[in-house]
XYZ file of C-alpha atoms in Angstrom:
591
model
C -0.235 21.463 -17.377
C -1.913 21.557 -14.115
C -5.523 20.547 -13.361
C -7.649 23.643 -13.344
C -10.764 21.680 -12.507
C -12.313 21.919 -8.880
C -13.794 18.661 -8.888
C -14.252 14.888 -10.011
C -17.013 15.299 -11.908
C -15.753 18.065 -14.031
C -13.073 16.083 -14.957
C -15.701 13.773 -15.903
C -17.372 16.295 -17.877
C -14.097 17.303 -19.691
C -13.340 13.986 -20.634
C -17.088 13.654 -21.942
C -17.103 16.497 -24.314
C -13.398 16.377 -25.600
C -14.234 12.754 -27.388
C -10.798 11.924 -27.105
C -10.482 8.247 -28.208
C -6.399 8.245 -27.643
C -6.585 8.525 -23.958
C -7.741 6.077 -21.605
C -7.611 3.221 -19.488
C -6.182 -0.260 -21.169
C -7.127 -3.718 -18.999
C -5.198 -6.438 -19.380
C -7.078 -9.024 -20.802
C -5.842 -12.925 -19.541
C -7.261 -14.653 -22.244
C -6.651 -12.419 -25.379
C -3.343 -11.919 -24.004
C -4.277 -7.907 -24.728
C -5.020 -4.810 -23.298
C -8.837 -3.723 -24.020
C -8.740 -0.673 -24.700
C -11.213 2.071 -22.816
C -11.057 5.941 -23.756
C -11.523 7.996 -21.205
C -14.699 9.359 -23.301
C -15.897 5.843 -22.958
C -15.561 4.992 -19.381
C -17.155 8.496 -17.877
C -20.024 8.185 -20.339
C -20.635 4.634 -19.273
C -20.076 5.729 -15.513
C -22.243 8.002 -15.954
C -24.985 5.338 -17.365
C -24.319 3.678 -13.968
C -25.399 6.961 -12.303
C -28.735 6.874 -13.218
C -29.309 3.331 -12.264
C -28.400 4.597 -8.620
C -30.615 7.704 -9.058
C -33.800 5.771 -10.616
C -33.448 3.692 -7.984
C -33.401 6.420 -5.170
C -29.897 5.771 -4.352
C -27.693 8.940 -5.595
C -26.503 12.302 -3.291
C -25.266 10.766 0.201
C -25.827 7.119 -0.173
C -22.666 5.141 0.804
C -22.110 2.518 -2.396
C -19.733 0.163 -1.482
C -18.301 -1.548 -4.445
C -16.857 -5.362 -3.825
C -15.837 -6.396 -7.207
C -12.474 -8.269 -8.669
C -12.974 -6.590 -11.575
C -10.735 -3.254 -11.881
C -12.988 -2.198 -15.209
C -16.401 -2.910 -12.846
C -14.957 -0.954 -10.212
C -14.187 2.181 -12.199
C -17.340 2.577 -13.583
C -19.301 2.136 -10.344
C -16.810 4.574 -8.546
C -16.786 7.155 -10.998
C -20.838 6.338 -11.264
C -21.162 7.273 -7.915
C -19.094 10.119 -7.883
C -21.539 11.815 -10.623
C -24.196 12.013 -8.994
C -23.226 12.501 -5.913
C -22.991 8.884 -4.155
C -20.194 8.116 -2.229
C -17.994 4.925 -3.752
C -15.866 2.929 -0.985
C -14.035 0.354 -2.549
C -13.508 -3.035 -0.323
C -10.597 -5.579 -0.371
C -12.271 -9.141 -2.031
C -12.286 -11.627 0.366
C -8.494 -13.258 -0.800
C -6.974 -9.663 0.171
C -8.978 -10.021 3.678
C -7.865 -13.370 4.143
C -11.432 -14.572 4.269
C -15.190 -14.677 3.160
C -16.325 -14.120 6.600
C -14.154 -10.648 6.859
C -15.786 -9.090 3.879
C -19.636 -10.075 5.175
C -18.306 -8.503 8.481
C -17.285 -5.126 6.654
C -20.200 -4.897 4.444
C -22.472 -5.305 7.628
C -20.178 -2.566 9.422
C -20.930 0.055 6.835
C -23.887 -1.468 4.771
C -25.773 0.254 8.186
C -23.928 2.661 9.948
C -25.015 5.722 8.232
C -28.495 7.548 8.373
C -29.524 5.752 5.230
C -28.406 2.374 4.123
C -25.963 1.847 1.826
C -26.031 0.176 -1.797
C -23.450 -2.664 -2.154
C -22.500 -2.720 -6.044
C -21.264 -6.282 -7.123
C -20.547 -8.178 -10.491
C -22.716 -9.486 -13.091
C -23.152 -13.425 -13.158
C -20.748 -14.227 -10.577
C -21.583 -16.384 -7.230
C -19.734 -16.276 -4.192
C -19.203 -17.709 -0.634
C -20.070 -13.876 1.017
C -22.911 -13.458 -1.484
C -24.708 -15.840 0.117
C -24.411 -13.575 3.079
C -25.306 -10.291 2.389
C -28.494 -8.677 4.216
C -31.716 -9.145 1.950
C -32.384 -5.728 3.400
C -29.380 -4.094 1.895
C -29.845 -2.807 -1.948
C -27.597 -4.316 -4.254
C -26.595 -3.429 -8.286
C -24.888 -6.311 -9.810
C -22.449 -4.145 -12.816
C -20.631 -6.655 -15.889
C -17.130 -7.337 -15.690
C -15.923 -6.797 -19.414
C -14.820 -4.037 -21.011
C -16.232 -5.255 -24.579
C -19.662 -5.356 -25.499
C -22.098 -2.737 -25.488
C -22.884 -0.769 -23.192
C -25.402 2.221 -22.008
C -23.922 5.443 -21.786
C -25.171 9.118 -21.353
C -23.369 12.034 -22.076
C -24.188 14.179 -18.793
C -24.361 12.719 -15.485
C -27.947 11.956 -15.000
C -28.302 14.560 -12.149
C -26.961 18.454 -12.388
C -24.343 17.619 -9.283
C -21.489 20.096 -9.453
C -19.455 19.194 -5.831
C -17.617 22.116 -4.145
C -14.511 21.672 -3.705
C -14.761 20.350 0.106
C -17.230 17.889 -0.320
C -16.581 14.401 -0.060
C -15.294 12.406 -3.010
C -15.137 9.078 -1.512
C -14.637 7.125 1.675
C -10.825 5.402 1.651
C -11.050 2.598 3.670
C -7.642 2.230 5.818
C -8.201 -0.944 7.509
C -6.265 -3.288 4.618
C -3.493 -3.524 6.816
C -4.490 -2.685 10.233
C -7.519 -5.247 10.530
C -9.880 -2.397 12.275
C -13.387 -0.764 10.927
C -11.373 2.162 9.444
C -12.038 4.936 6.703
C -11.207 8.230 5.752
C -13.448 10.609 3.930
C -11.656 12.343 0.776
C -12.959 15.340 -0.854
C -12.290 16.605 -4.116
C -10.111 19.562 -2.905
C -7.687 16.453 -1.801
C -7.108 14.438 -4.776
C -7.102 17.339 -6.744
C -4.087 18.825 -4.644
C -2.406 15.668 -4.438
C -2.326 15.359 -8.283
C -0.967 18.492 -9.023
C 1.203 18.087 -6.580
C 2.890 15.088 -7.237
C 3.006 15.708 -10.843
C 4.700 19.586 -9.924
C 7.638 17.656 -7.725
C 8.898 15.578 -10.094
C 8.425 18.045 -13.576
C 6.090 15.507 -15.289
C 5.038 16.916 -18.846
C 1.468 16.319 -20.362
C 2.969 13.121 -22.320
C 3.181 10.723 -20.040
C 2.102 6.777 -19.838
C 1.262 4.873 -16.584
C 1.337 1.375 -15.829
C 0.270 -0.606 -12.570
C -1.392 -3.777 -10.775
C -1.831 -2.262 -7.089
C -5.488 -3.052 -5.988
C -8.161 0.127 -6.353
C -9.028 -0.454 -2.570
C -5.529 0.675 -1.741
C -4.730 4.580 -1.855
C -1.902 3.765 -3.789
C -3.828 1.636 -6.468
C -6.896 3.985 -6.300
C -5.259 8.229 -6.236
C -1.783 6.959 -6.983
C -2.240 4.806 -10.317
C -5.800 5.484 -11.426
C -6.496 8.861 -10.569
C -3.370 10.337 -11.336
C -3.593 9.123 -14.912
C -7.254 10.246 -15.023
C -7.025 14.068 -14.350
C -4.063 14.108 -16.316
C -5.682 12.053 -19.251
C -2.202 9.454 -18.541
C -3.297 6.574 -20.391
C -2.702 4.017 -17.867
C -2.499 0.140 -18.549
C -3.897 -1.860 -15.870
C -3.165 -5.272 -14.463
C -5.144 -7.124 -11.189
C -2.702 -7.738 -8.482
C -3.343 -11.441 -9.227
C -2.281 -10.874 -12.913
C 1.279 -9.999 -11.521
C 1.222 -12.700 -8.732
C 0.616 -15.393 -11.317
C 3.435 -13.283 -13.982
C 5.105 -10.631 -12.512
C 6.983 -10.377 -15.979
C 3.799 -8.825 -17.390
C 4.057 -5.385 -15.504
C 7.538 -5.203 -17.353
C 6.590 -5.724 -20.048
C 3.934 -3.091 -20.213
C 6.622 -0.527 -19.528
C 8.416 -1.870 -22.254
C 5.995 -2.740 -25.488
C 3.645 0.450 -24.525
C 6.503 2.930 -23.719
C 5.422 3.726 -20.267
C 7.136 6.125 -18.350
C 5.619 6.087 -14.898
C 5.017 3.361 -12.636
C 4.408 2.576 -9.073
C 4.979 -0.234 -6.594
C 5.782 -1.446 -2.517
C 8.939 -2.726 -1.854
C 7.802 -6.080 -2.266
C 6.657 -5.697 -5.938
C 10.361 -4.565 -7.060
C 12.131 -7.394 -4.702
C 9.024 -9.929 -6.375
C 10.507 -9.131 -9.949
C 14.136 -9.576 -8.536
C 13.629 -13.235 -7.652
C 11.042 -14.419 -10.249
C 11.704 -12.999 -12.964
C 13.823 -14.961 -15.356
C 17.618 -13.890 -16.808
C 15.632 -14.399 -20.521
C 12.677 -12.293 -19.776
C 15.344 -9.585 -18.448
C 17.425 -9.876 -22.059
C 14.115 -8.752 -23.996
C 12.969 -5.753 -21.585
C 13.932 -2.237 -22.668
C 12.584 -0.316 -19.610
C 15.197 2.994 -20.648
C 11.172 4.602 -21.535
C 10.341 4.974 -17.577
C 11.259 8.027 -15.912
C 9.787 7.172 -12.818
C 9.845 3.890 -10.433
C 7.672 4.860 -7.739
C 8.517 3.120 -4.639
C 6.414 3.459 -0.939
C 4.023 1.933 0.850
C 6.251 -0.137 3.246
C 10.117 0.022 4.212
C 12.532 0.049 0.969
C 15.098 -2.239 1.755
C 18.609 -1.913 0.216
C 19.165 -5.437 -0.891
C 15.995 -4.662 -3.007
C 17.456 -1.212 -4.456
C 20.565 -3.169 -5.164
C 18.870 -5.989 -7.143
C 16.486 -4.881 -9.063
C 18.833 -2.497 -10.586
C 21.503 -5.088 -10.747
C 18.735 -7.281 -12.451
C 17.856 -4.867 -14.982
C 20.763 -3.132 -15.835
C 21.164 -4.085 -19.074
C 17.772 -3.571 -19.597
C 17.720 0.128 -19.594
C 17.426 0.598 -15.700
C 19.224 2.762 -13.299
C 19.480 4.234 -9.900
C 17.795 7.800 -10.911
C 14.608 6.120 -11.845
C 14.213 4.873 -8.699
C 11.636 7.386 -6.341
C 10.833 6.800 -2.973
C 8.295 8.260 -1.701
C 6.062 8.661 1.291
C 2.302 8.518 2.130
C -0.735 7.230 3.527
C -4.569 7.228 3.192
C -4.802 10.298 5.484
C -3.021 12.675 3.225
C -5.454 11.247 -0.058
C -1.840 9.276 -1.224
C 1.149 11.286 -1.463
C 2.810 13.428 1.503
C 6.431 13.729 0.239
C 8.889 12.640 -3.069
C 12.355 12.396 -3.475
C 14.538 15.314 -5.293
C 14.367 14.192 -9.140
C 17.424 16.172 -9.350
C 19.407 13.869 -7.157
C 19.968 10.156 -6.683
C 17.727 8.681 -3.676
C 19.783 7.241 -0.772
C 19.643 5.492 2.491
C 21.092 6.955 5.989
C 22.306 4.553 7.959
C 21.688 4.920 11.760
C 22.302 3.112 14.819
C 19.449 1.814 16.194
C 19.978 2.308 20.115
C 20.361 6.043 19.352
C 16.577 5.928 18.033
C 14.067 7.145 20.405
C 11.378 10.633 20.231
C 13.078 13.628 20.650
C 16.292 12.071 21.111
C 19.186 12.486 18.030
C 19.616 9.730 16.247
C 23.068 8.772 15.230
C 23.658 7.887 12.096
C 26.955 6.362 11.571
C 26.818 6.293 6.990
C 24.897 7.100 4.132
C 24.717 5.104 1.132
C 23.434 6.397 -2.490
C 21.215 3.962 -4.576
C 23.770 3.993 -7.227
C 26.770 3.144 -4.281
C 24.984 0.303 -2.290
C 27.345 -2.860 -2.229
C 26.858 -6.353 -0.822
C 28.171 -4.728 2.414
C 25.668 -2.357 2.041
C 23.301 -4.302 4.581
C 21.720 -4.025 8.062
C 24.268 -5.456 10.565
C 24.196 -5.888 14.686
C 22.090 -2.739 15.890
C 22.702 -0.857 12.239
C 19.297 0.017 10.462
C 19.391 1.313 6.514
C 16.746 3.681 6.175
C 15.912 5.545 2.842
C 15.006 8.870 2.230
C 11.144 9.780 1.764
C 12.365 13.067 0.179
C 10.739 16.555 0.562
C 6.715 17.598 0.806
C 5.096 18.052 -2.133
C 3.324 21.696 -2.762
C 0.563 22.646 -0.071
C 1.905 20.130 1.923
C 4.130 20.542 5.254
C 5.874 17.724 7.519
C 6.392 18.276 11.279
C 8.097 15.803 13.688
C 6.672 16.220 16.882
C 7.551 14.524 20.866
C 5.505 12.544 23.049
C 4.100 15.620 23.983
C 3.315 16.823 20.735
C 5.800 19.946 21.210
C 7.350 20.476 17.934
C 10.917 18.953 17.076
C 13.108 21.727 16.137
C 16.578 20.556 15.705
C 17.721 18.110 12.761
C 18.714 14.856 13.262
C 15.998 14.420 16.408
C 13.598 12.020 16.256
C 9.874 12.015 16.317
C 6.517 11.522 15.697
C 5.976 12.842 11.903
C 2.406 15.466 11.271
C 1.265 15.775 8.197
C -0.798 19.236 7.644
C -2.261 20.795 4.105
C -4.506 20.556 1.195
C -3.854 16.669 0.617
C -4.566 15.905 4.338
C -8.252 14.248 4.435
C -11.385 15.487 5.760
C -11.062 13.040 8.982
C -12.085 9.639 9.627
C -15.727 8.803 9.129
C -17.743 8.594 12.157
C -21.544 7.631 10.753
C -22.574 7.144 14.722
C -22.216 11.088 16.014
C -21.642 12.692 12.590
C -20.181 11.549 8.950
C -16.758 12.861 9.714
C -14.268 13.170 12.845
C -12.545 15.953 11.218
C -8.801 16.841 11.239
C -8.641 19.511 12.810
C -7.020 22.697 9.856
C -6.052 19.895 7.611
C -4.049 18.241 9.977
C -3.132 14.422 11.046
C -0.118 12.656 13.357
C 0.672 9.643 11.270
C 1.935 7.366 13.948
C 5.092 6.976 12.179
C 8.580 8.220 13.481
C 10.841 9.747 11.266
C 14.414 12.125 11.518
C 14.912 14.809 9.361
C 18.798 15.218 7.200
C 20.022 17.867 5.552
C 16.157 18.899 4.645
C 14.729 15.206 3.785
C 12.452 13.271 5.629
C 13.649 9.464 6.560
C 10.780 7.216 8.481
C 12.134 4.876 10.659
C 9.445 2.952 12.003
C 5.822 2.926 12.834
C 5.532 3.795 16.112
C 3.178 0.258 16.376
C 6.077 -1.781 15.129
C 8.093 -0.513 17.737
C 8.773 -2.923 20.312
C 9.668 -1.634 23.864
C 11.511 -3.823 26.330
C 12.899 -2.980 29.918
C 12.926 0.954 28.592
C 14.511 -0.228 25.006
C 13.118 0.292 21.220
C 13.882 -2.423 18.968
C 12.476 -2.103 15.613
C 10.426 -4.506 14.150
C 11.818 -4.741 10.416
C 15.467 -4.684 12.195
C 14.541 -7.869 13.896
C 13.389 -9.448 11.145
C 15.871 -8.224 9.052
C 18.335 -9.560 11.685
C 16.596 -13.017 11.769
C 16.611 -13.957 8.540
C 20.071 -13.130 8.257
C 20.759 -15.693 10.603
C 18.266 -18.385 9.027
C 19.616 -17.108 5.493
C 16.361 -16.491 4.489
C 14.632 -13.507 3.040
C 13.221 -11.181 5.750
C 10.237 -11.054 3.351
C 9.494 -14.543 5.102
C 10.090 -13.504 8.950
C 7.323 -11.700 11.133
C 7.862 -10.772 14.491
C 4.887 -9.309 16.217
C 3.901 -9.044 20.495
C 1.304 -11.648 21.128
C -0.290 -9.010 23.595
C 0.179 -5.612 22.791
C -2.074 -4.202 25.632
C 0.398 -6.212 28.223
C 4.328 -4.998 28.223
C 5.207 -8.515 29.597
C 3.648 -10.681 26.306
C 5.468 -13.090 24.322
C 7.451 -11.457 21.031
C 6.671 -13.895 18.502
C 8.623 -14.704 15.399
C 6.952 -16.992 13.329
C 8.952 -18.088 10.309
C 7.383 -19.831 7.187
C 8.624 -21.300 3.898
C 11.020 -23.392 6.606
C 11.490 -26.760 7.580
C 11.443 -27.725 11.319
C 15.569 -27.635 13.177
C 16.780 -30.624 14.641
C 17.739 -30.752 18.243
C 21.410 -29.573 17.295
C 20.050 -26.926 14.636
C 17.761 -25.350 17.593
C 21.051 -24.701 19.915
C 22.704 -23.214 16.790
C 20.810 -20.897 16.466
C 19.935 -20.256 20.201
C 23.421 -19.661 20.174
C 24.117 -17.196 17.490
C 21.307 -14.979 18.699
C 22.905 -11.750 19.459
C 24.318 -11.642 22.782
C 22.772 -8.055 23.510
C 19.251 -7.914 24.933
C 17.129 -9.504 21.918
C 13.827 -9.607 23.464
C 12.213 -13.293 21.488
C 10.092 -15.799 23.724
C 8.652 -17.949 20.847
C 10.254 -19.166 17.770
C 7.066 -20.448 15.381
C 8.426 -22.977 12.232
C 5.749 -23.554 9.281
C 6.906 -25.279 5.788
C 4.204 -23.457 3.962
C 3.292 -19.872 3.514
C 1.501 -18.641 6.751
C 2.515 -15.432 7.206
C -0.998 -12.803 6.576
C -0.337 -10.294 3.620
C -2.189 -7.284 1.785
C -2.520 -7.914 -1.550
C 0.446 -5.896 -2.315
C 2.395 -8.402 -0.507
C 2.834 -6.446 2.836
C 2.975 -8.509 6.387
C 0.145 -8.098 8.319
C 1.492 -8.124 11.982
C -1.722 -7.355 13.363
C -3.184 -10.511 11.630
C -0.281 -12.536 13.229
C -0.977 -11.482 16.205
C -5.430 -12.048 15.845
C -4.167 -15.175 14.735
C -2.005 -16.544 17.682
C -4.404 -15.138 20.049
C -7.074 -16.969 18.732
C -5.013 -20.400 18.671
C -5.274 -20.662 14.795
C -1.746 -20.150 13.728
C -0.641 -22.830 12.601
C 3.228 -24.229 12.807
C 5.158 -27.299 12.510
C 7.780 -26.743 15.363
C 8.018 -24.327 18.461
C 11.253 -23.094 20.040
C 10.452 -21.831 22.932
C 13.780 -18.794 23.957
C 14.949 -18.005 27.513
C 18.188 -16.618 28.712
C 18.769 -19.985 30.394
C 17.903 -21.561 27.134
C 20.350 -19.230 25.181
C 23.033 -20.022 27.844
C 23.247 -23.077 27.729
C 23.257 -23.411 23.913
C 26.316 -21.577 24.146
C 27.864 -24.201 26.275
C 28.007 -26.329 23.144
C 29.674 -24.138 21.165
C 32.583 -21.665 20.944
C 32.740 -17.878 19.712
C-alpha cells in the first residue's frame, strides 16, 4: 500500500488514533539482552508530550532543535517532537563519530546561532560530558531520558494544530559526517514522503514487512533509510546503536534471524565487518532465508565483499538475489536509484585509463554477484564497479560534462544530476535566507558515473579523483592496488593529496594496522610498485588504527588530509617515493 499521507505529522496522527500495539520500534537493550519494545502508538504520543515542552517553553514553529544524544530511543522522540509542532530536528554525530569533543562544541556553536532565532539543543537525562561543559549558557537546552521503560507523559494530539504542507521543511540533514564542512540540507515532507513510496514501489515490497538496522540516525541512511521507511509503512523495525554492532556484529544477524526480518540495510563495510568477525559457529545457527532485501550503498561495493559474505553465509539461507545495491545521498532525502529485483546485481569491469567526463569508458568484463570468483578482483589499471541500478519513481538521473551539457550516448562518462520529488529543498543558508534552493528539484552530485544497457554504475567521486600530469587515477583503485601489494585489506589503506588546492602536493598513503619495513622490505616494495605512472610521494606506517572513519566505518580522506596538514598524524615509519628511489630499488631485484 502506498502512503497517502502528505506529511510527517499525519503519519503521526495515524499512528495515534489506530492504537496499534503490534507495530513499532524494538531497541536493543545491552543489559536485558532484549529488544524493548515501543508501538508506534507509544512513541508519537510520547513525541508528542515532548512537543509541548518545546511549545511551553516558546520554542516550537521555526526553532532549529538540534538533538545530540547516543540514545536512538531519545532521539526519536525529540525528532518526531519537533516535527509536531513544527520545530525543526537536526540530528548531530556524538563526539566518537566526529572524532572529538571539541568538533561537536564547534557544530553546536555553528548552528546553535546562525538562524534568526536561536536554536534549542535537546540532550539526555543524567548524563555528563566533556562538550557539555561547553555549551553556551545562552543557548536553551531540554535534557530528554534515555530508556524506553518507565513511564512516561504522553498526549494524544500534538500540542499545537500544525498541519505542514507538503513543501515545508521536515528537518535539516546535516551532510558534513564525512566531508568535515558546516553542511546541511533542508528536507521537506514532500521528500521523504516520495522517497518512501518510492523505494518501497521499485522493489514490490508488500505491507508485511520487518526491518532491522544499526546505521546512526544522523546519517540519511540510518535516519529516511531505516527509521523512516519502517515508520510510514508501520515496518516494525528492530534497532541496534552502531556501537552495539562494533562491539557484536553477530547481533544484527541475528535479528534477521530470531525476529524474521526481511529488510535490512548496510555500507560496504558493515557486510565485509560480518565477513571477517563473525565466527564459522555463529554462521551454523543463522537462518537469514527470511530477508528479501540486503540493502547495500553508501560507499563503493567491493567484489571481494559480494563474494564473501555470500560465501560466508551460504548455508545460512543467503544468496546473490538478496543482495541490492543501491545509490544515494543526503541531497535526494536517501534514495536516488535501486537495482532490478528481477535480476541478479553485477559489477562492470572497466579500464581505468579509459575513465574521464565525456569520454567512453571501456569496459573490458562484467561479472554477476552470483559469478564473481577469486579472479574476480581489481588488477593493474582494471576497476570492478557495481551497478547502482535504475531511478526510483519521480526520480530522473542525468550524466552531464564539464560543461554541464548533457551526456547523450551510453557508455560516456560524466558528472551524474539528480532531479525530482526526492531531491531536497537546497542547502541551508541561515545568513541570506534559510535555504539555497535547488533550483526545479535539481542537484549535481559530484559523483561520476557511466550508464550500461539502462543502469547507472558510479565510478568515483569526482573529489577522490586524483589528477596527475593530465591523468585520473582513482582513489579506491589505489588503495585497492596497495593493499594488494601489502596483502592487506584495502579497508586499512587511505590515500588522500596533502594539498588539494595545489596540483603539485604530496599523495599520501598512510597505512595502519602495520608494522614498520625493514631497510630490505622498503626496496621490495619500492620495487613492485607498478611501473606505470603511480603518482605516491609519502608512504605513512602506523601499528594501530589511525585511519579517521564515520561511524559506519567509512574513511574519511578529508580528515587524513586536516590531519597531516596540521602535523597530528601520527606514524611509526615514513617512506618517502621518488622515481630515483623506485629505480634504484629495482636495481636489487629482478622482474
Amino acid at each position: 500500500m502506498t502512503v497517502t499521507t502528505a506529511n510527517l505529522v499525519e503519519v503521526m496522527l495515524d499512528h495515534s488514533d489506530r492504537k496499534d500495539s503490534s507495530s513499532g520500534t524494538f531497541f536493543w537493550n545491552t543489559s536485558s539482552r532484549s529488544y524493548d519494545s515501543v508501538p508506534y502508538v507509544d512513541l508519537v504520543r510520547r513525541s508528542f508530550a515532548f512537543g509541548a515542552r518545546l511549545v511551553d517553553r516558546d520554542l516550537g514553529a521555526g526553532t532549529v532543535c538540534m538533538i545530540a544524544c547516543h540514545s536512538p530511543y531519545a532521539t526519536l522522540i525529540a525528532f518526531y517532537g519537533a516535527i509536531s509542532v513544527g520545530a525543526i530536528p537536526m540530528i548531530f554525530p556524538m563526539p566518537r563519530a566526529l572524532g572529538s569533543h571539541q568538533a561537536l562544541v564547534e557544530r553546536i556553536n555553528y548552528w546553535g546561532f546562525k538562524f534568526s532565532r536561536p536554536s534549542v539543543l535537546v540532550l539526555e537525562e543524567d548524563l555528563q560530558e566533556k562538550f557539555h561543559q561547553s555549551i553556551p549558557e545562552e543557548l536553551a537546552t531540554i535534557r530528554l531520558s534515555d530508556s524506553p521503560l518507565g513511564n512516561w507523559e504522553s498526549l494524544e494530539r500534538p500540542a499545537e494544530d500544525h498541519i505542514p504542507d507538503s513543501e515545508d521543511i521536515a528537518f535539516f540533514q546535516t551532510t558534513s559526517s564525512s566531508t568535515g564542512d558546516h553542511k546541511a540540507v533542508a528536507i521537506s515532507h514532500c521528500n521523504i514522503l516520495s522517497n518512501v513510496n518510492g523505494i518501497k514501489a521499485a522493489v514490490g515490497m508488500d505491507n508485511m514487512e520487518k526491518m532491522i538496522g544499526w546505521l546512526p540516525l544522523f546519517h540519511d541512511m540510518g535516519l529516511v533509510g531505516t527509521v523512516l521507511f519502517s515508520f510510514c509503512n508501520s515496518y516494525p523495525l528492530f534497532l541496534m546503536t552502531p556501537t552495539q554492532f562494533i562491539k557484536r556484529p553477530v547481533l544484527w544477524l541475528k535479528g534477521m534471524s530470531e525476529q524474521r526480518c526481511t529488510i535490512t540495510t548496510a555500507p560496504n563495510f558493515g557486510y565485509d565487518y560480518c565477513s571477517r568477525l563473525v565466527s564459522d559457529k555463529d554462521a551454523e545457527e543463522l537462518d537469514l532465508s527470511c530477508v528479501k532485501h540486503f540493502f547495500i550503498g553508501a560507499e563503493p561495493i567491493r567484489t571481494s565483499t559480494i563474494q564473501s559474505f555470500c560465501a560466508k553465509f551460504e548455508n545460512s539461507g543467503v544468496t546473490a538475489a538478496m543482495m541490492r545495491p543501491a545509490y544515494g545521498l543526503a541531497e535526494s532525502t536517501i534514495i536516488t536509484t535501486i537495482s532490478r529485483p528481477d535480476a541478479i546485481a553485477g559489477f562492470v569491469h572497466l579500464d581505468a585509463d579509459s575513465i574521464a567526463i565525456n569520454k567512453k569508458v571501456k569496459i573490458t568484463g562484467k561479472t554477476a554477484f552470483d559469478q564473481i570468483s577469486t579472479d574476480t578482483t581489481t588488477s593493474n589499471n582494471k576497476v570492478a564497479v557495481c551497478t547502482a541500478g535504475v531511478p526510483i519513481e519521480n526520480m530522473e538521473v542525468t550524466l552531464v560534462d564539464e560543461d554541464g551539457s548533457v551526456v547523450t550516448s551510453e557508455g560516456y562518462a560524466g558528472e551524474i544530476v539528480i532531479q525530482g520529488q526526492s531531491v531536497a529543498l537546497g542547502y541551508v543558508d541561515g545568513a541570506v535566507s534559510l535555504i539555497d534552493r535547488f533550483p526545479s528539484h535539481k542537484t549535481f552530485t559530484g559523483d561520476i558515473g557511466v550508464m550500461v544497457e539502462g543502469e547507472l554504475y558510479i565510478i568515483e567521486r569526482i573529489k577522490n579523483v586524483i589528477i596527475r600530469n593530465g591523468e585520473n587515477f582513482l582513489v579506491s583503485a589505489m588503495e585497492e592496488r596497495l593493499a594488494n601489494l601489502l596483502r592487506i585489506s584495502h579497508e586499512n589503506v587511505a590515500v588522500f593529496e596533502s594539498n588539494i588546492h595545489d596540483p603539485d602536493s604530496d599523495i599520501v598513503v598512510l597505512i595502519e594496522k602495520h608494522s614498520s619495513l625493514a631497510a630490505d622490505q622498503v626496496d621490495a616494495l619500492l620495487a613492485s610498485l607498478p611501473q606505470e605512472n603511480f603518482p605516491i610521494d609519502l608512504i605513512l606506517f602506523h601499528r594501530a588504527r589511525v585511519i579517521p572513519r564515520t561511524t559506519s566505518g567509512k574513511k574519511r580522506h578529508f580528515f587524513c588530509r586536516k590531519l597531516f596538514q596540521s602535523g597530528n598524524l601520527s606514524f611509526q615509519q615514513k617512506i618517502e617515493v621518488s622515481p630515483d628511489k623506485i629505480a634504484n630499488a629495482r636495481g636489487q631485484y629482478s622482474f
